[in-house]
Amino acid sequence: MQLDAVVLFFVLGLAAGILKVRLPFPGGLYQTLTLFLLLAIGLKGGAALAEHASLRIVQESLLVVGFGVVLPLLAFPLLRYVGGLNRVNAAAIAAHYGSVSVATYAVAVAVLDAAGVAYEPYFPLFVVLLEIPAIIVGLVLAKGLSAGLASRQLAHETLLSPGIVLMVGGLLIGAFAGDSLTKISPFFMDLFQGALALFLLKMGLITTEQLGALKQDGPFLTAFGIFMPLLAGGLGALLGHGLGLSVGGITLLAVLGASASYIAVPAAMRVALPQANATLSMAASLGITFPFNVLAGIPLYLLLAQWLHGS
């Protein structure tokens, strides 16, 4: 069995981190790669959205948003009553698992492209839509229905986080740029795989840093960090099958359901729930779920999608 090249870069980063090898990875490069990937995904999705815009996409989008509301509601009781976490920490982690990981999505796209599996090209729209609902649901779970977007700062962090602004901006540019998009395609499209490989190398290093946080609640969070993506990924695959998506589309919706945020949600939670233990959320989402999805989850979701599509 062959692993995709970009996944092997992640494995290299994991190995270097475990062996405590000091790789000379410039700090600013990680932020640059993040910016590049968010814009590239948005541009590609925007161009596809302009070509395939229809009422069906609107209907699918509404169901995807509903899916994003349900996921933290499933995660919360597991964290609160099975894991024994307090209300605030359970709600914060549930919000992370109701949102999405752009990096996991990018890896899934790379795997599908390498395997020659087609998928609906407007999926970046769903990535953007799934960022916000989980944050709102997480706040309601922690504070009750009166929480809402209680402050201007929280609304800003939720609706105008850098990740959302860059992806929405890329979507709009891709949708309205027309043929002029070809001028920048060699940079954003042709270099995408190489940028993703370097990004995953750094992600491997970051993942090993988070593993040390799994002490008191380590066994439960480890189990949760594997079970929850399997549950959410399975539900995402069923939703994709019900929507009549392609094998690649079913796989990507499963990946979006299975992934957990480590960019947009942490920023919002720092403002809304400063009393929450951010280390627990990051250790679970980045230390357990991200590597699980990259190394094992994505192939499993693809197999499930092929089975569902064949049935």
JSON list of C-alpha atoms in Angstrom, two decimals, residues 10-132:
[
{"chain": "A", "resi": 10, "resn": "PHE", "atom": "CA", "xyz": [3.47, 14.66, 7.76]},
{"chain": "A", "resi": 11, "resn": "VAL", "atom": "CA", "xyz": [4.98, 11.33, 8.85]},
{"chain": "A", "resi": 12, "resn": "LEU", "atom": "CA", "xyz": [8.45, 12.87, 8.48]},
{"chain": "A", "resi": 13, "resn": "GLY", "atom": "CA", "xyz": [7.42, 15.76, 10.73]},
{"chain": "A", "resi": 14, "resn": "LEU", "atom": "CA", "xyz": [6.01, 13.32, 13.30]},
{"chain": "A", "resi": 15, "resn": "ALA", "atom": "CA", "xyz": [9.23, 11.29, 13.28]},
{"chain": "A", "resi": 16, "resn": "ALA", "atom": "CA", "xyz": [11.38, 14.39, 13.63]},
{"chain": "A", "resi": 17, "resn": "GLY", "atom": "CA", "xyz": [9.28, 15.63, 16.54]},
{"chain": "A", "resi": 18, "resn": "ILE", "atom": "CA", "xyz": [9.31, 12.28, 18.36]},
{"chain": "A", "resi": 19, "resn": "LEU", "atom": "CA", "xyz": [13.09, 12.03, 17.90]},
{"chain": "A", "resi": 20, "resn": "LYS", "atom": "CA", "xyz": [13.42, 15.67, 19.04]},
{"chain": "A", "resi": 21, "resn": "VAL", "atom": "CA", "xyz": [15.21, 16.72, 15.88]},
{"chain": "A", "resi": 22, "resn": "ARG", "atom": "CA", "xyz": [15.40, 20.50, 15.59]},
{"chain": "A", "resi": 23, "resn": "LEU", "atom": "CA", "xyz": [14.37, 21.17, 12.01]},
{"chain": "A", "resi": 24, "resn": "PRO", "atom": "CA", "xyz": [15.20, 24.75, 10.91]},
{"chain": "A", "resi": 25, "resn": "PHE", "atom": "CA", "xyz": [11.60, 25.62, 9.98]},
{"chain": "A", "resi": 26, "resn": "PRO", "atom": "CA", "xyz": [11.17, 29.43, 9.90]},
{"chain": "A", "resi": 27, "resn": "GLY", "atom": "CA", "xyz": [8.27, 30.59, 12.06]},
{"chain": "A", "resi": 28, "resn": "GLY", "atom": "CA", "xyz": [6.94, 33.00, 9.46]},
{"chain": "A", "resi": 29, "resn": "LEU", "atom": "CA", "xyz": [6.87, 30.29, 6.79]},
{"chain": "A", "resi": 30, "resn": "TYR", "atom": "CA", "xyz": [4.11, 28.39, 8.60]},
{"chain": "A", "resi": 31, "resn": "GLN", "atom": "CA", "xyz": [1.83, 31.46, 8.58]},
{"chain": "A", "resi": 32, "resn": "THR", "atom": "CA", "xyz": [2.68, 32.10, 4.92]},
{"chain": "A", "resi": 33, "resn": "LEU", "atom": "CA", "xyz": [1.81, 28.54, 3.94]},
{"chain": "A", "resi": 34, "resn": "THR", "atom": "CA", "xyz": [-1.46, 28.75, 5.88]},
{"chain": "A", "resi": 35, "resn": "LEU", "atom": "CA", "xyz": [-2.40, 31.96, 4.05]},
{"chain": "A", "resi": 36, "resn": "PHE", "atom": "CA", "xyz": [-1.44, 30.42, 0.71]},
{"chain": "A", "resi": 37, "resn": "LEU", "atom": "CA", "xyz": [-3.50, 27.25, 1.24]},
{"chain": "A", "resi": 38, "resn": "LEU", "atom": "CA", "xyz": [-6.60, 29.12, 2.41]},
{"chain": "A", "resi": 39, "resn": "LEU", "atom": "CA", "xyz": [-6.51, 31.44, -0.59]},
{"chain": "A", "resi": 40, "resn": "ALA", "atom": "CA", "xyz": [-5.76, 28.64, -3.06]},
{"chain": "A", "resi": 41, "resn": "ILE", "atom": "CA", "xyz": [-8.67, 26.51, -1.80]},
{"chain": "A", "resi": 42, "resn": "GLY", "atom": "CA", "xyz": [-10.98, 29.53, -1.94]},
{"chain": "A", "resi": 43, "resn": "LEU", "atom": "CA", "xyz": [-9.90, 30.52, -5.46]},
{"chain": "A", "resi": 44, "resn": "LYS", "atom": "CA", "xyz": [-10.42, 27.01, -6.80]},
{"chain": "A", "resi": 45, "resn": "GLY", "atom": "CA", "xyz": [-13.83, 26.75, -5.17]},
{"chain": "A", "resi": 46, "resn": "GLY", "atom": "CA", "xyz": [-14.90, 30.20, -6.34]},
{"chain": "A", "resi": 47, "resn": "ALA", "atom": "CA", "xyz": [-14.07, 29.41, -9.96]},
{"chain": "A", "resi": 48, "resn": "ALA", "atom": "CA", "xyz": [-16.07, 26.17, -9.69]},
{"chain": "A", "resi": 49, "resn": "LEU", "atom": "CA", "xyz": [-18.96, 27.95, -7.97]},
{"chain": "A", "resi": 50, "resn": "ALA", "atom": "CA", "xyz": [-19.23, 30.46, -10.80]},
{"chain": "A", "resi": 51, "resn": "GLU", "atom": "CA", "xyz": [-19.42, 27.59, -13.28]},
{"chain": "A", "resi": 52, "resn": "HIS", "atom": "CA", "xyz": [-21.84, 25.34, -11.35]},
{"chain": "A", "resi": 53, "resn": "ALA", "atom": "CA", "xyz": [-24.03, 27.83, -9.42]},
{"chain": "A", "resi": 54, "resn": "SER", "atom": "CA", "xyz": [-27.56, 26.44, -9.05]},
{"chain": "A", "resi": 55, "resn": "LEU", "atom": "CA", "xyz": [-30.49, 26.07, -6.66]},
{"chain": "A", "resi": 56, "resn": "ARG", "atom": "CA", "xyz": [-29.25, 22.58, -5.81]},
{"chain": "A", "resi": 57, "resn": "ILE", "atom": "CA", "xyz": [-26.06, 24.02, -4.28]},
{"chain": "A", "resi": 58, "resn": "VAL", "atom": "CA", "xyz": [-28.19, 26.31, -2.09]},
{"chain": "A", "resi": 59, "resn": "GLN", "atom": "CA", "xyz": [-30.23, 23.34, -0.87]},
{"chain": "A", "resi": 60, "resn": "GLU", "atom": "CA", "xyz": [-27.10, 21.29, -0.22]},
{"chain": "A", "resi": 61, "resn": "SER", "atom": "CA", "xyz": [-25.55, 24.22, 1.64]},
{"chain": "A", "resi": 62, "resn": "LEU", "atom": "CA", "xyz": [-28.51, 24.47, 4.03]},
{"chain": "A", "resi": 63, "resn": "LEU", "atom": "CA", "xyz": [-28.28, 20.77, 4.84]},
{"chain": "A", "resi": 64, "resn": "VAL", "atom": "CA", "xyz": [-24.52, 21.07, 5.38]},
{"chain": "A", "resi": 65, "resn": "VAL", "atom": "CA", "xyz": [-25.08, 23.94, 7.84]},
{"chain": "A", "resi": 66, "resn": "GLY", "atom": "CA", "xyz": [-27.62, 21.75, 9.67]},
{"chain": "A", "resi": 67, "resn": "PHE", "atom": "CA", "xyz": [-24.99, 19.01, 9.77]},
{"chain": "A", "resi": 68, "resn": "GLY", "atom": "CA", "xyz": [-22.60, 21.49, 11.39]},
{"chain": "A", "resi": 69, "resn": "VAL", "atom": "CA", "xyz": [-25.19, 22.24, 14.09]},
{"chain": "A", "resi": 70, "resn": "VAL", "atom": "CA", "xyz": [-25.78, 18.55, 14.88]},
{"chain": "A", "resi": 71, "resn": "LEU", "atom": "CA", "xyz": [-22.12, 17.53, 15.29]},
{"chain": "A", "resi": 72, "resn": "PRO", "atom": "CA", "xyz": [-21.32, 19.49, 18.50]},
{"chain": "A", "resi": 73, "resn": "LEU", "atom": "CA", "xyz": [-24.65, 18.35, 19.93]},
{"chain": "A", "resi": 74, "resn": "LEU", "atom": "CA", "xyz": [-23.47, 14.75, 19.47]},
{"chain": "A", "resi": 75, "resn": "ALA", "atom": "CA", "xyz": [-20.00, 15.43, 20.86]},
{"chain": "A", "resi": 76, "resn": "PHE", "atom": "CA", "xyz": [-21.09, 17.33, 23.97]},
{"chain": "A", "resi": 77, "resn": "PRO", "atom": "CA", "xyz": [-22.86, 14.51, 25.90]},
{"chain": "A", "resi": 78, "resn": "LEU", "atom": "CA", "xyz": [-19.94, 12.16, 25.23]},
{"chain": "A", "resi": 79, "resn": "LEU", "atom": "CA", "xyz": [-17.50, 14.68, 26.65]},
{"chain": "A", "resi": 80, "resn": "ARG", "atom": "CA", "xyz": [-19.74, 15.79, 29.53]},
{"chain": "A", "resi": 81, "resn": "TYR", "atom": "CA", "xyz": [-21.28, 12.56, 30.75]},
{"chain": "A", "resi": 82, "resn": "VAL", "atom": "CA", "xyz": [-18.93, 9.83, 29.52]},
{"chain": "A", "resi": 83, "resn": "GLY", "atom": "CA", "xyz": [-15.66, 11.73, 29.84]},
{"chain": "A", "resi": 84, "resn": "GLY", "atom": "CA", "xyz": [-16.70, 13.59, 32.98]},
{"chain": "A", "resi": 85, "resn": "LEU", "atom": "CA", "xyz": [-15.45, 16.98, 31.74]},
{"chain": "A", "resi": 86, "resn": "ASN", "atom": "CA", "xyz": [-17.02, 20.11, 33.16]},
{"chain": "A", "resi": 87, "resn": "ARG", "atom": "CA", "xyz": [-19.65, 21.94, 31.12]},
{"chain": "A", "resi": 88, "resn": "VAL", "atom": "CA", "xyz": [-17.36, 24.65, 29.75]},
{"chain": "A", "resi": 89, "resn": "ASN", "atom": "CA", "xyz": [-14.55, 22.33, 28.63]},
{"chain": "A", "resi": 90, "resn": "ALA", "atom": "CA", "xyz": [-17.01, 19.85, 27.13]},
{"chain": "A", "resi": 91, "resn": "ALA", "atom": "CA", "xyz": [-18.70, 22.65, 25.17]},
{"chain": "A", "resi": 92, "resn": "ALA", "atom": "CA", "xyz": [-15.39, 24.09, 23.96]},
{"chain": "A", "resi": 93, "resn": "ILE", "atom": "CA", "xyz": [-14.12, 20.73, 22.71]},
{"chain": "A", "resi": 94, "resn": "ALA", "atom": "CA", "xyz": [-17.51, 19.97, 21.12]},
{"chain": "A", "resi": 95, "resn": "ALA", "atom": "CA", "xyz": [-17.26, 23.26, 19.19]},
{"chain": "A", "resi": 96, "resn": "HIS", "atom": "CA", "xyz": [-13.85, 22.21, 17.84]},
{"chain": "A", "resi": 97, "resn": "TYR", "atom": "CA", "xyz": [-15.31, 18.91, 16.61]},
{"chain": "A", "resi": 98, "resn": "GLY", "atom": "CA", "xyz": [-18.34, 20.55, 15.04]},
{"chain": "A", "resi": 99, "resn": "SER", "atom": "CA", "xyz": [-16.11, 22.79, 12.93]},
{"chain": "A", "resi": 100, "resn": "VAL", "atom": "CA", "xyz": [-13.61, 21.77, 10.24]},
{"chain": "A", "resi": 101, "resn": "SER", "atom": "CA", "xyz": [-9.89, 21.44, 9.62]},
{"chain": "A", "resi": 102, "resn": "VAL", "atom": "CA", "xyz": [-8.84, 23.08, 6.37]},
{"chain": "A", "resi": 103, "resn": "ALA", "atom": "CA", "xyz": [-5.58, 21.11, 6.45]},
{"chain": "A", "resi": 104, "resn": "THR", "atom": "CA", "xyz": [-7.41, 17.77, 6.66]},
{"chain": "A", "resi": 105, "resn": "TYR", "atom": "CA", "xyz": [-9.62, 18.84, 3.77]},
{"chain": "A", "resi": 106, "resn": "ALA", "atom": "CA", "xyz": [-6.57, 19.82, 1.72]},
{"chain": "A", "resi": 107, "resn": "VAL", "atom": "CA", "xyz": [-4.96, 16.42, 2.36]},
{"chain": "A", "resi": 108, "resn": "ALA", "atom": "CA", "xyz": [-8.17, 14.66, 1.32]},
{"chain": "A", "resi": 109, "resn": "VAL", "atom": "CA", "xyz": [-8.29, 16.65, -1.91]},
{"chain": "A", "resi": 110, "resn": "ALA", "atom": "CA", "xyz": [-4.66, 15.76, -2.61]},
{"chain": "A", "resi": 111, "resn": "VAL", "atom": "CA", "xyz": [-5.36, 12.06, -1.98]},
{"chain": "A", "resi": 112, "resn": "LEU", "atom": "CA", "xyz": [-8.42, 12.10, -4.27]},
{"chain": "A", "resi": 113, "resn": "ASP", "atom": "CA", "xyz": [-6.52, 13.94, -7.01]},
{"chain": "A", "resi": 114, "resn": "ALA", "atom": "CA", "xyz": [-3.65, 11.45, -6.80]},
{"chain": "A", "resi": 115, "resn": "ALA", "atom": "CA", "xyz": [-6.10, 8.54, -7.02]},
{"chain": "A", "resi": 116, "resn": "GLY", "atom": "CA", "xyz": [-8.00, 10.10, -9.92]},
{"chain": "A", "resi": 117, "resn": "VAL", "atom": "CA", "xyz": [-11.27, 10.23, -7.93]},
{"chain": "A", "resi": 118, "resn": "ALA", "atom": "CA", "xyz": [-13.61, 13.00, -9.09]},
{"chain": "A", "resi": 119, "resn": "TYR", "atom": "CA", "xyz": [-15.49, 15.24, -6.65]},
{"chain": "A", "resi": 120, "resn": "GLU", "atom": "CA", "xyz": [-17.80, 18.24, -6.75]},
{"chain": "A", "resi": 121, "resn": "PRO", "atom": "CA", "xyz": [-15.50, 21.27, -7.25]},
{"chain": "A", "resi": 122, "resn": "TYR", "atom": "CA", "xyz": [-17.57, 23.69, -5.15]},
{"chain": "A", "resi": 123, "resn": "PHE", "atom": "CA", "xyz": [-16.72, 21.99, -1.84]},
{"chain": "A", "resi": 124, "resn": "PRO", "atom": "CA", "xyz": [-14.69, 24.95, -0.48]},
{"chain": "A", "resi": 125, "resn": "LEU", "atom": "CA", "xyz": [-18.08, 26.64, 0.00]},
{"chain": "A", "resi": 126, "resn": "PHE", "atom": "CA", "xyz": [-19.01, 23.89, 2.46]},
{"chain": "A", "resi": 127, "resn": "VAL", "atom": "CA", "xyz": [-15.68, 24.33, 4.28]},
{"chain": "A", "resi": 128, "resn": "VAL", "atom": "CA", "xyz": [-16.54, 27.98, 4.91]},
{"chain": "A", "resi": 129, "resn": "LEU", "atom": "CA", "xyz": [-20.14, 27.23, 5.93]},
{"chain": "A", "resi": 130, "resn": "LEU", "atom": "CA", "xyz": [-19.08, 24.64, 8.51]},
{"chain": "A", "resi": 131, "resn": "GLU", "atom": "CA", "xyz": [-16.73, 27.00, 10.35]},
{"chain": "A", "resi": 132, "resn": "ILE", "atom": "CA", "xyz": [-19.37, 29.12, 12.11]}
]
